[in-house]
Structures are given as C-alpha cells and as structure tokens.
Amino acid sequence: MATFTFFEDGDTVDSIERVFTSAWSGGTNDLGTDNSFHTSSTQYDITSATSSGAFYLDVYHKAVTNDDAEVQFSIAYGNRLGSGSLDFATGAGSEGFSAAKAVYSQYRNLVFGGDETQDFSFDGYVADNIFVINVNRARYKHALRMGNLEFNLSGDSNVLHLTDDSVTVSGSANAIRAGVGREFNIVSGSGGERLGTSNTYVTDSGSYGYVYPDAGFMILNGDALNVGASSLGINLALATGSNAAGDNPEKLFDALKDGDKFILDGQEDIASKFYFVRAKNTEFNYTTNDSFTQDDGTLNLDSMIDNPQTYITTVGLYNDNQDLLAVAKMSQPLPKDFTKEALIKVKLDY
C-alpha cells in the first residue's frame, strides 16, 4: 500500500496571478465621488514646527467622526530651500531648517538613493516647491496600477486632468530608481495616455510630476501648479515665506477636492504553486480506516480482497522528513480502485 509518493519533474508548476482592485476603502473606484475627501483638524495642526500637520495632511474617505474612517493618502509639501513652514529653531544658522525642507530631503533621499546633490528636475526644470501624494500602504497591496490612474486638480477657473504616461510609453518606465523602483511621468490626459507630444505643459516650469507605483507615491511639481490658468497651472497661491506656516498641503487638498475625481487601483501579485498529485491504478486502493481493516490488519469484507475500493477525501503534502505541511480537502469523495487513476490538482497561494 503506497503511503508516501514523491513528486517527479513536471508535477509542480509556479505561477503568479496579478489582481487589480480599487485602492480606496469600501471598494469605491473614484474617491472624488460623493465628495469623499475629509481631513482631521486634530491631525493637521500647523501651529508647531514639529507637529504632524507641519509634515503632512492625512486624507480620509469619511468624516473622522465615523468609527470606520480610514486614511486613504497623505499630502506633504516640500521646499528645496526650507521656505513655506516654520523653522525648527531660532537664531543664527537655523534659517530654512524646517518641515518643508525635511520633506524635500526625505523624498530626495528615497528617489535618488541618498544622493543629496540631486534635486527634483521636471523635464529639465528644477523646482523649489514639490508636493507628495503618498498612498496609504494598506490601500494598494504591492503596487499602484498604472494605466488607470486619473485625478483632477481644480483652481483659478481651470481643471487639470492628470494621469500617468504608461500607455503612451508602452509600459517602459521613464527610469528605474534604486530605492523606489519604476518612475513614470504625470501628464495631462487620461487612461495612461498623454495629451500632446511633450511632458512639459507649463512653459519655463517643466512637467507636472512623477509617479512611483512600486513605492506608492507621487511627486508633483509645485512650481508648475502654482502658475495661473493662462499658463496651464491652477494658481495654488503657495505661501513660500521664510519661517512661516504656509498651509500649503491644504491648498493642494482643496484643488483635489474641487477636482472631484481621483481614480486609483492597487495591484497585488499572488504567487501560487500547483501540485499535480497522481494516483496510479495500483496505488491508494487500500486504507487503514477502521471500517476497512480489523485490528490485525485483515480486511473486514472478503469482497475487498481482490477488488478493493476506497475513496480519496484528503491530500496531504509533506516535506522530506514526512512532516505534514498542508492539507487539501476534496469537494466530494473520489472513488479509487485498480481500474481507476486519478489526477488531482492542488493549488497553494502565498
């Protein structure tokens, strides 16, 4: 009676299935639907240079008074020179050391692998002001889905319809950054297709930004967004004074909320391993079940001596030490005798 059977070459297959689901809580495809942008006055406190609100603004899908309100993404403002937020300290030599500069430096280190000589360049234009939209880690699983990212920014009687350019470039990333993975451009358009032939829409201010789908965040060119509608911006009226709480994250929040559209899917790669369990005609025709044998090992029914019949109900997967690692249950018992062979496919997801 066969008890353990080793898998042979070709009996196992590895597979990866890519699954896409809405990134937003509740399965909402478009966070802009029903005005689903909410903030917390407790979290967004910018009166102190070191409060959480000085660094980022959390955005929820419901009012925070709801017990099930969850953070969807955060907005951070960075300034290359440290302007636009309160300095951490006062006195000589402390000017410009602020939350805005810390945010700029943090994401510069992430994107450029710690190279502090690099600055964010948008199609050749080095911007002093950047915004970061950082999607909550629980929202997007393994990565952001490219090709369906769409969001609107509204201001100065103008609406920017923005997307990634992954379809335009046939999935070929603008760059691969060591710390954050793939980099795509944020462009005017929809469904991953760029409108026009250039990434630069704002003269002398560069492109609108970049998206890093493997790391779950976007870097927006604050300088380009800050120009007026006639120059294809939305006139955010950024506050860039020294040692001053500029409230800039809320200005981008208002532009997103007024734009009334934010579509984003998360991507999850499910690794699976298929085991093809083969029960040949001479195998697994006897069992140690009490109903089949007596205590001394003889069969309970003489008719089973030459023509035994069993039912396969469970498949156990063991390691080389014969330790049980996984159990697969059949949907219904599978009859087995010397005239039958069985092929059972077992799938394990990781």
Coordinates of C-alpha atoms in Angstrom, one line a residue:
M1 CA 0.0 0.0 0.0
A2 CA 1.5 3.3 -1.1
T3 CA 1.7 5.8 1.8
F4 CA 4.1 8.5 0.5
T5 CA 4.7 9.3 -3.1
F6 CA 7.4 11.7 -4.3
F7 CA 6.7 14.4 -6.8
E8 CA 8.5 14.0 -10.1
D9 CA 9.8 16.5 -12.6
G10 CA 6.8 18.3 -14.1
D11 CA 4.5 17.6 -11.2
T12 CA 4.8 21.1 -9.8
V13 CA 4.3 24.5 -11.5
D14 CA 4.9 28.0 -10.2
S15 CA 2.5 30.8 -11.2
I16 CA 1.9 34.5 -10.4
E17 CA -1.5 35.9 -10.8
R18 CA -1.9 39.7 -11.0
V19 CA -5.1 41.0 -9.4
F20 CA -6.3 44.6 -9.5
T21 CA -8.8 46.2 -7.0
S22 CA -9.8 49.7 -6.1
A23 CA -7.3 51.3 -3.8
W24 CA -9.9 53.1 -1.8
S25 CA -11.8 51.8 1.2
G26 CA -15.2 50.4 0.6
G27 CA -14.3 49.4 -3.0
T28 CA -15.0 52.9 -4.2
N29 CA -13.4 53.3 -7.7
D30 CA -13.4 57.1 -7.6
L31 CA -12.6 58.8 -4.3
G32 CA -14.0 62.0 -5.8
T33 CA -17.5 60.5 -6.0
D34 CA -19.8 61.9 -3.3
N35 CA -17.1 64.3 -2.2
S36 CA -15.2 61.6 -0.3
F37 CA -12.3 63.8 0.9
H38 CA -12.1 64.5 4.6
T39 CA -9.4 65.7 7.0
S40 CA -8.8 65.8 10.7
S41 CA -8.3 69.2 12.5
T42 CA -6.6 67.3 15.3
Q43 CA -4.0 65.7 12.9
Y44 CA -3.5 68.8 10.7
D45 CA -2.1 71.2 13.3
I46 CA 0.5 73.5 11.8
T47 CA 0.9 75.8 14.8
S48 CA 4.1 73.9 15.8
A49 CA 7.1 73.4 13.7
T50 CA 7.3 69.7 14.8
S51 CA 3.6 68.7 14.8
S52 CA 2.5 66.0 12.4
G53 CA 0.5 68.6 10.5
A54 CA 3.7 70.5 9.7
F55 CA 4.9 67.5 7.8
Y56 CA 1.7 66.0 6.2
L57 CA -2.1 66.2 5.9
D58 CA -4.0 62.9 6.2
V59 CA -7.0 62.5 3.9
Y60 CA -9.9 60.1 4.9
H61 CA -12.7 58.7 2.9
K62 CA -15.2 59.6 5.6
A63 CA -15.6 62.2 8.3
V64 CA -13.3 61.3 11.1
T65 CA -16.3 61.2 13.5
N66 CA -17.1 57.9 11.8
D67 CA -15.5 54.9 13.6
D68 CA -14.7 53.3 10.2
A69 CA -13.0 56.4 8.7
E70 CA -9.6 55.3 7.3
V71 CA -6.7 57.2 5.9
Q72 CA -6.6 56.9 2.1
F73 CA -3.5 59.0 1.3
S74 CA -1.4 61.9 2.8
I75 CA -0.3 65.2 1.2
A76 CA 3.1 66.6 2.1
Y77 CA 4.7 69.9 1.0
G78 CA 8.4 70.2 0.4
N79 CA 10.6 73.1 -0.4
R80 CA 14.2 72.8 -1.6
L81 CA 15.3 75.9 0.5
G82 CA 13.1 75.2 3.5
S83 CA 10.6 78.0 2.9
G84 CA 6.9 77.7 3.5
S85 CA 6.9 76.3 7.0
L86 CA 8.1 77.2 10.5
D87 CA 11.8 76.7 11.3
F88 CA 12.6 74.1 13.9
A89 CA 14.7 76.6 15.9
T90 CA 15.5 80.3 16.0
G91 CA 18.8 82.0 15.9
A92 CA 21.8 82.3 13.6
G93 CA 22.3 79.4 11.3
S94 CA 18.8 77.9 11.9
E95 CA 17.1 79.6 9.0
G96 CA 15.4 77.2 6.5
F97 CA 15.7 74.1 8.6
S98 CA 12.0 73.3 8.6
A99 CA 9.4 70.6 8.0
A100 CA 9.2 71.7 4.3
K101 CA 13.0 71.1 3.9
A102 CA 12.8 67.8 5.8
V103 CA 10.1 66.5 3.4
Y104 CA 12.1 67.6 0.3
S105 CA 15.2 65.9 1.7
Q106 CA 13.4 62.8 2.7
Y107 CA 11.9 62.1 -0.7
R108 CA 15.1 63.2 -2.5
N109 CA 17.0 60.5 -0.5
L110 CA 14.3 57.9 -1.3
V111 CA 14.3 58.6 -5.0
F112 CA 17.9 59.3 -5.6
G113 CA 19.4 56.7 -3.1
G114 CA 20.7 59.2 -0.6
D115 CA 22.5 61.5 -3.2
E116 CA 21.9 64.9 -1.6
T117 CA 23.5 66.7 -4.6
Q118 CA 20.4 65.7 -6.7
D119 CA 17.3 67.9 -6.9
F120 CA 14.0 67.1 -8.4
S121 CA 14.1 68.0 -12.1
F122 CA 10.8 68.1 -14.0
D123 CA 11.7 67.8 -17.7
G124 CA 14.9 69.8 -17.1
Y125 CA 13.3 72.3 -14.7
V126 CA 14.5 72.3 -11.1
A127 CA 11.5 73.3 -8.9
D128 CA 11.8 74.8 -5.4
N129 CA 8.3 73.5 -4.5
I130 CA 7.1 70.0 -4.5
F131 CA 4.0 68.1 -3.3
V132 CA 4.0 64.5 -2.3
I133 CA 0.8 62.3 -2.5
N134 CA 1.6 59.2 -0.5
V135 CA -1.0 56.5 -0.8
N136 CA -1.6 54.6 2.5
R137 CA 0.3 51.3 2.4
A138 CA -2.8 49.2 3.2
R139 CA -4.7 50.7 0.2
Y140 CA -2.5 49.4 -2.7
K141 CA -1.1 46.0 -1.7
H142 CA 2.1 45.5 -3.9
A143 CA 2.0 48.5 -6.2
L144 CA -0.2 51.2 -7.8
R145 CA -1.8 50.1 -11.1
M146 CA -0.5 52.1 -14.0
G147 CA -2.8 53.0 -16.9
N148 CA -5.9 53.8 -14.9
L149 CA -4.6 56.5 -12.6
E150 CA -6.7 59.6 -13.1
F151 CA -7.1 62.7 -10.9
N152 CA -8.2 66.3 -11.4
L153 CA -6.8 69.4 -9.9
S154 CA -9.0 72.5 -9.9
G155 CA -8.1 76.1 -9.4
D156 CA -8.2 79.6 -11.0
S157 CA -11.1 78.5 -13.2
N158 CA -9.0 75.7 -14.7
V159 CA -9.1 72.0 -14.2
L160 CA -6.1 69.8 -14.9
H161 CA -6.9 66.2 -16.0
L162 CA -3.9 64.2 -15.0
T163 CA -2.8 60.6 -15.5
D164 CA 0.4 58.5 -15.8
D165 CA 2.0 58.0 -19.2
S166 CA 2.5 54.2 -19.0
V167 CA 0.2 53.5 -22.0
T168 CA 1.9 56.2 -24.1
V169 CA 5.3 54.7 -23.4
S170 CA 4.0 51.1 -23.7
G171 CA 4.9 50.3 -20.1
S172 CA 8.5 51.4 -20.4
A173 CA 9.3 53.4 -17.3
N174 CA 10.9 56.8 -17.5
A175 CA 13.5 55.5 -15.1
I176 CA 14.2 52.8 -12.5
R177 CA 15.2 54.3 -9.2
A178 CA 17.1 52.0 -6.9
G179 CA 15.2 53.0 -3.8
V180 CA 11.7 53.2 -5.2
G181 CA 11.5 51.3 -8.4
R182 CA 9.8 52.4 -11.6
E183 CA 9.2 56.1 -12.4
F184 CA 6.5 57.3 -14.8
N185 CA 5.6 60.8 -15.8
I186 CA 2.4 62.5 -14.6
V187 CA 0.9 64.1 -17.7
S188 CA -2.2 65.8 -19.0
G189 CA -4.5 63.1 -20.4
S190 CA -6.5 60.1 -19.3
G191 CA -6.2 56.3 -19.0
G192 CA -2.4 56.4 -19.1
E193 CA -2.3 58.3 -22.4
R194 CA -0.5 61.6 -22.7
L195 CA -2.3 64.5 -24.3
G196 CA 0.0 66.0 -26.9
T197 CA 3.6 65.1 -27.7
S198 CA 5.5 66.7 -24.7
N199 CA 5.6 66.1 -21.0
T200 CA 6.0 69.8 -20.4
Y201 CA 2.8 71.8 -20.4
V202 CA 3.8 74.8 -18.3
T203 CA 6.4 77.0 -20.2
D204 CA 9.5 77.5 -18.1
S205 CA 8.2 75.4 -15.2
G206 CA 8.6 71.8 -16.5
S207 CA 6.3 68.8 -16.3
Y208 CA 3.6 68.2 -13.7
G209 CA 5.4 65.4 -11.9
Y210 CA 6.3 61.8 -11.4
V211 CA 4.6 58.7 -10.0
Y212 CA 6.4 55.8 -8.4
P213 CA 4.0 52.9 -8.5
D214 CA 6.2 50.4 -6.7
A215 CA 6.6 52.7 -3.7
G216 CA 3.1 54.1 -3.7
F217 CA 3.6 57.9 -4.0
M218 CA 3.7 60.8 -6.5
I219 CA 5.9 63.8 -6.6
L220 CA 4.1 66.9 -8.1
N221 CA 5.9 70.0 -9.4
G222 CA 4.6 72.7 -7.1
D223 CA 6.1 75.4 -9.3
A224 CA 4.1 74.3 -12.4
L225 CA 0.9 74.0 -10.4
N226 CA 1.4 77.5 -8.9
V227 CA 1.2 79.4 -12.2
G228 CA -2.1 80.8 -13.4
A229 CA -4.7 79.1 -15.7
S230 CA -3.4 81.0 -18.8
S231 CA -0.1 79.2 -18.4
L232 CA -1.8 75.8 -17.7
G233 CA -1.5 75.9 -14.0
I234 CA -4.1 76.3 -11.2
N235 CA -2.6 79.2 -9.2
L236 CA -2.3 77.5 -5.8
A237 CA -1.0 80.7 -4.3
L238 CA 1.7 78.9 -2.4
A239 CA 3.0 80.6 0.7
T240 CA 6.7 80.4 0.4
G241 CA 7.8 82.9 3.1
S242 CA 10.7 82.1 5.4
N243 CA 9.8 80.7 8.9
A244 CA 6.1 80.9 8.2
A245 CA 3.4 78.2 8.4
G246 CA 2.2 78.2 4.8
D247 CA -0.7 75.8 5.0
N248 CA 0.3 74.6 1.5
P249 CA -0.8 70.9 1.9
E250 CA -4.4 72.1 2.4
K251 CA -4.2 74.1 -0.8
L252 CA -3.4 71.0 -2.8
F253 CA -6.1 69.2 -0.9
D254 CA -8.7 71.8 -1.9
A255 CA -7.6 71.5 -5.5
L256 CA -8.1 67.7 -5.4
K257 CA -11.4 68.1 -3.6
D258 CA -12.7 70.7 -6.1
G259 CA -11.4 68.5 -9.0
D260 CA -13.9 65.9 -7.9
K261 CA -12.0 62.9 -9.4
F262 CA -9.3 60.5 -8.0
I263 CA -9.3 57.1 -9.6
L264 CA -6.6 54.6 -8.4
D265 CA -6.3 50.8 -8.3
G266 CA -4.0 48.7 -6.3
Q267 CA -2.0 45.8 -7.7
E268 CA -1.5 42.5 -5.9
D269 CA 0.7 39.7 -7.2
I270 CA -0.5 36.4 -5.8
A271 CA 2.2 33.7 -6.1
S272 CA 0.8 30.2 -6.5
K273 CA 2.3 26.8 -6.7
F274 CA 0.3 24.0 -8.4
Y275 CA 0.9 20.3 -7.3
F276 CA -0.3 17.6 -9.7
V277 CA -1.0 14.7 -7.5
R278 CA -1.2 11.4 -9.4
A279 CA -2.8 8.3 -8.0
K280 CA -1.9 5.4 -10.4
N281 CA -4.2 2.4 -10.8
T282 CA -2.0 0.3 -8.4
E283 CA -1.8 3.0 -5.7
F284 CA -4.0 4.1 -2.8
N285 CA -6.5 1.2 -3.2
Y286 CA -6.3 0.2 0.4
T287 CA -6.7 2.2 3.6
T288 CA -6.0 2.0 7.3
N289 CA -9.5 3.3 8.1
D290 CA -11.2 1.3 10.9
S291 CA -14.1 0.5 8.6
F292 CA -11.8 -1.2 6.1
T293 CA -9.5 -3.3 8.3
Q294 CA -9.5 -5.2 11.6
D295 CA -7.0 -4.7 14.4
D296 CA -4.8 -7.5 13.0
G297 CA -4.8 -5.9 9.5
T298 CA -7.2 -8.3 7.8
L299 CA -9.9 -6.8 5.7
N300 CA -13.4 -6.6 7.2
L301 CA -15.0 -7.7 3.9
D302 CA -13.8 -10.6 1.9
S303 CA -15.1 -8.9 -1.3
M304 CA -12.4 -6.3 -0.9
I305 CA -9.5 -8.8 -1.1
D306 CA -9.3 -9.0 -4.9
N307 CA -11.4 -5.9 -5.7
P308 CA -10.8 -3.2 -3.0
Q309 CA -12.4 0.2 -3.4
T310 CA -11.5 3.3 -1.4
Y311 CA -12.5 7.0 -1.6
I312 CA -10.0 9.8 -1.7
T313 CA -11.1 12.6 0.5
T314 CA -7.9 14.4 1.5
V315 CA -4.5 15.1 0.1
G316 CA -1.6 15.8 2.4
L317 CA 1.6 17.5 1.4
Y318 CA 4.7 16.5 3.3
N319 CA 8.4 17.5 3.4
D320 CA 11.3 15.1 3.1
N321 CA 11.1 14.5 6.9
Q322 CA 7.5 13.4 6.4
D323 CA 6.2 16.4 8.4
L324 CA 2.7 17.3 7.2
L325 CA 2.8 20.9 5.8
A326 CA -0.5 21.4 4.1
V327 CA -3.9 19.6 3.7
A328 CA -6.2 19.8 0.7
K329 CA -9.8 18.6 1.0
M330 CA -11.7 17.2 -1.9
S331 CA -15.1 18.8 -2.7
Q332 CA -16.5 15.3 -2.8
P333 CA -15.0 11.8 -2.2
L334 CA -13.3 10.4 -5.3
P335 CA -13.7 6.6 -5.9
K336 CA -10.5 4.7 -6.4
D337 CA -9.8 1.0 -7.3
F338 CA -7.4 -0.9 -9.5
T339 CA -9.3 0.1 -12.7
K340 CA -9.0 3.9 -12.0
E341 CA -6.3 6.5 -11.9
A342 CA -6.7 10.0 -10.5
L343 CA -5.1 13.3 -11.2
I344 CA -5.7 15.9 -8.5
K345 CA -4.5 19.5 -8.9
V346 CA -3.7 21.2 -5.6
K347 CA -3.1 25.0 -5.6
L348 CA -1.3 26.8 -2.8
D349 CA -1.4 30.6 -2.7
Y350 CA 1.3 32.6 -0.9

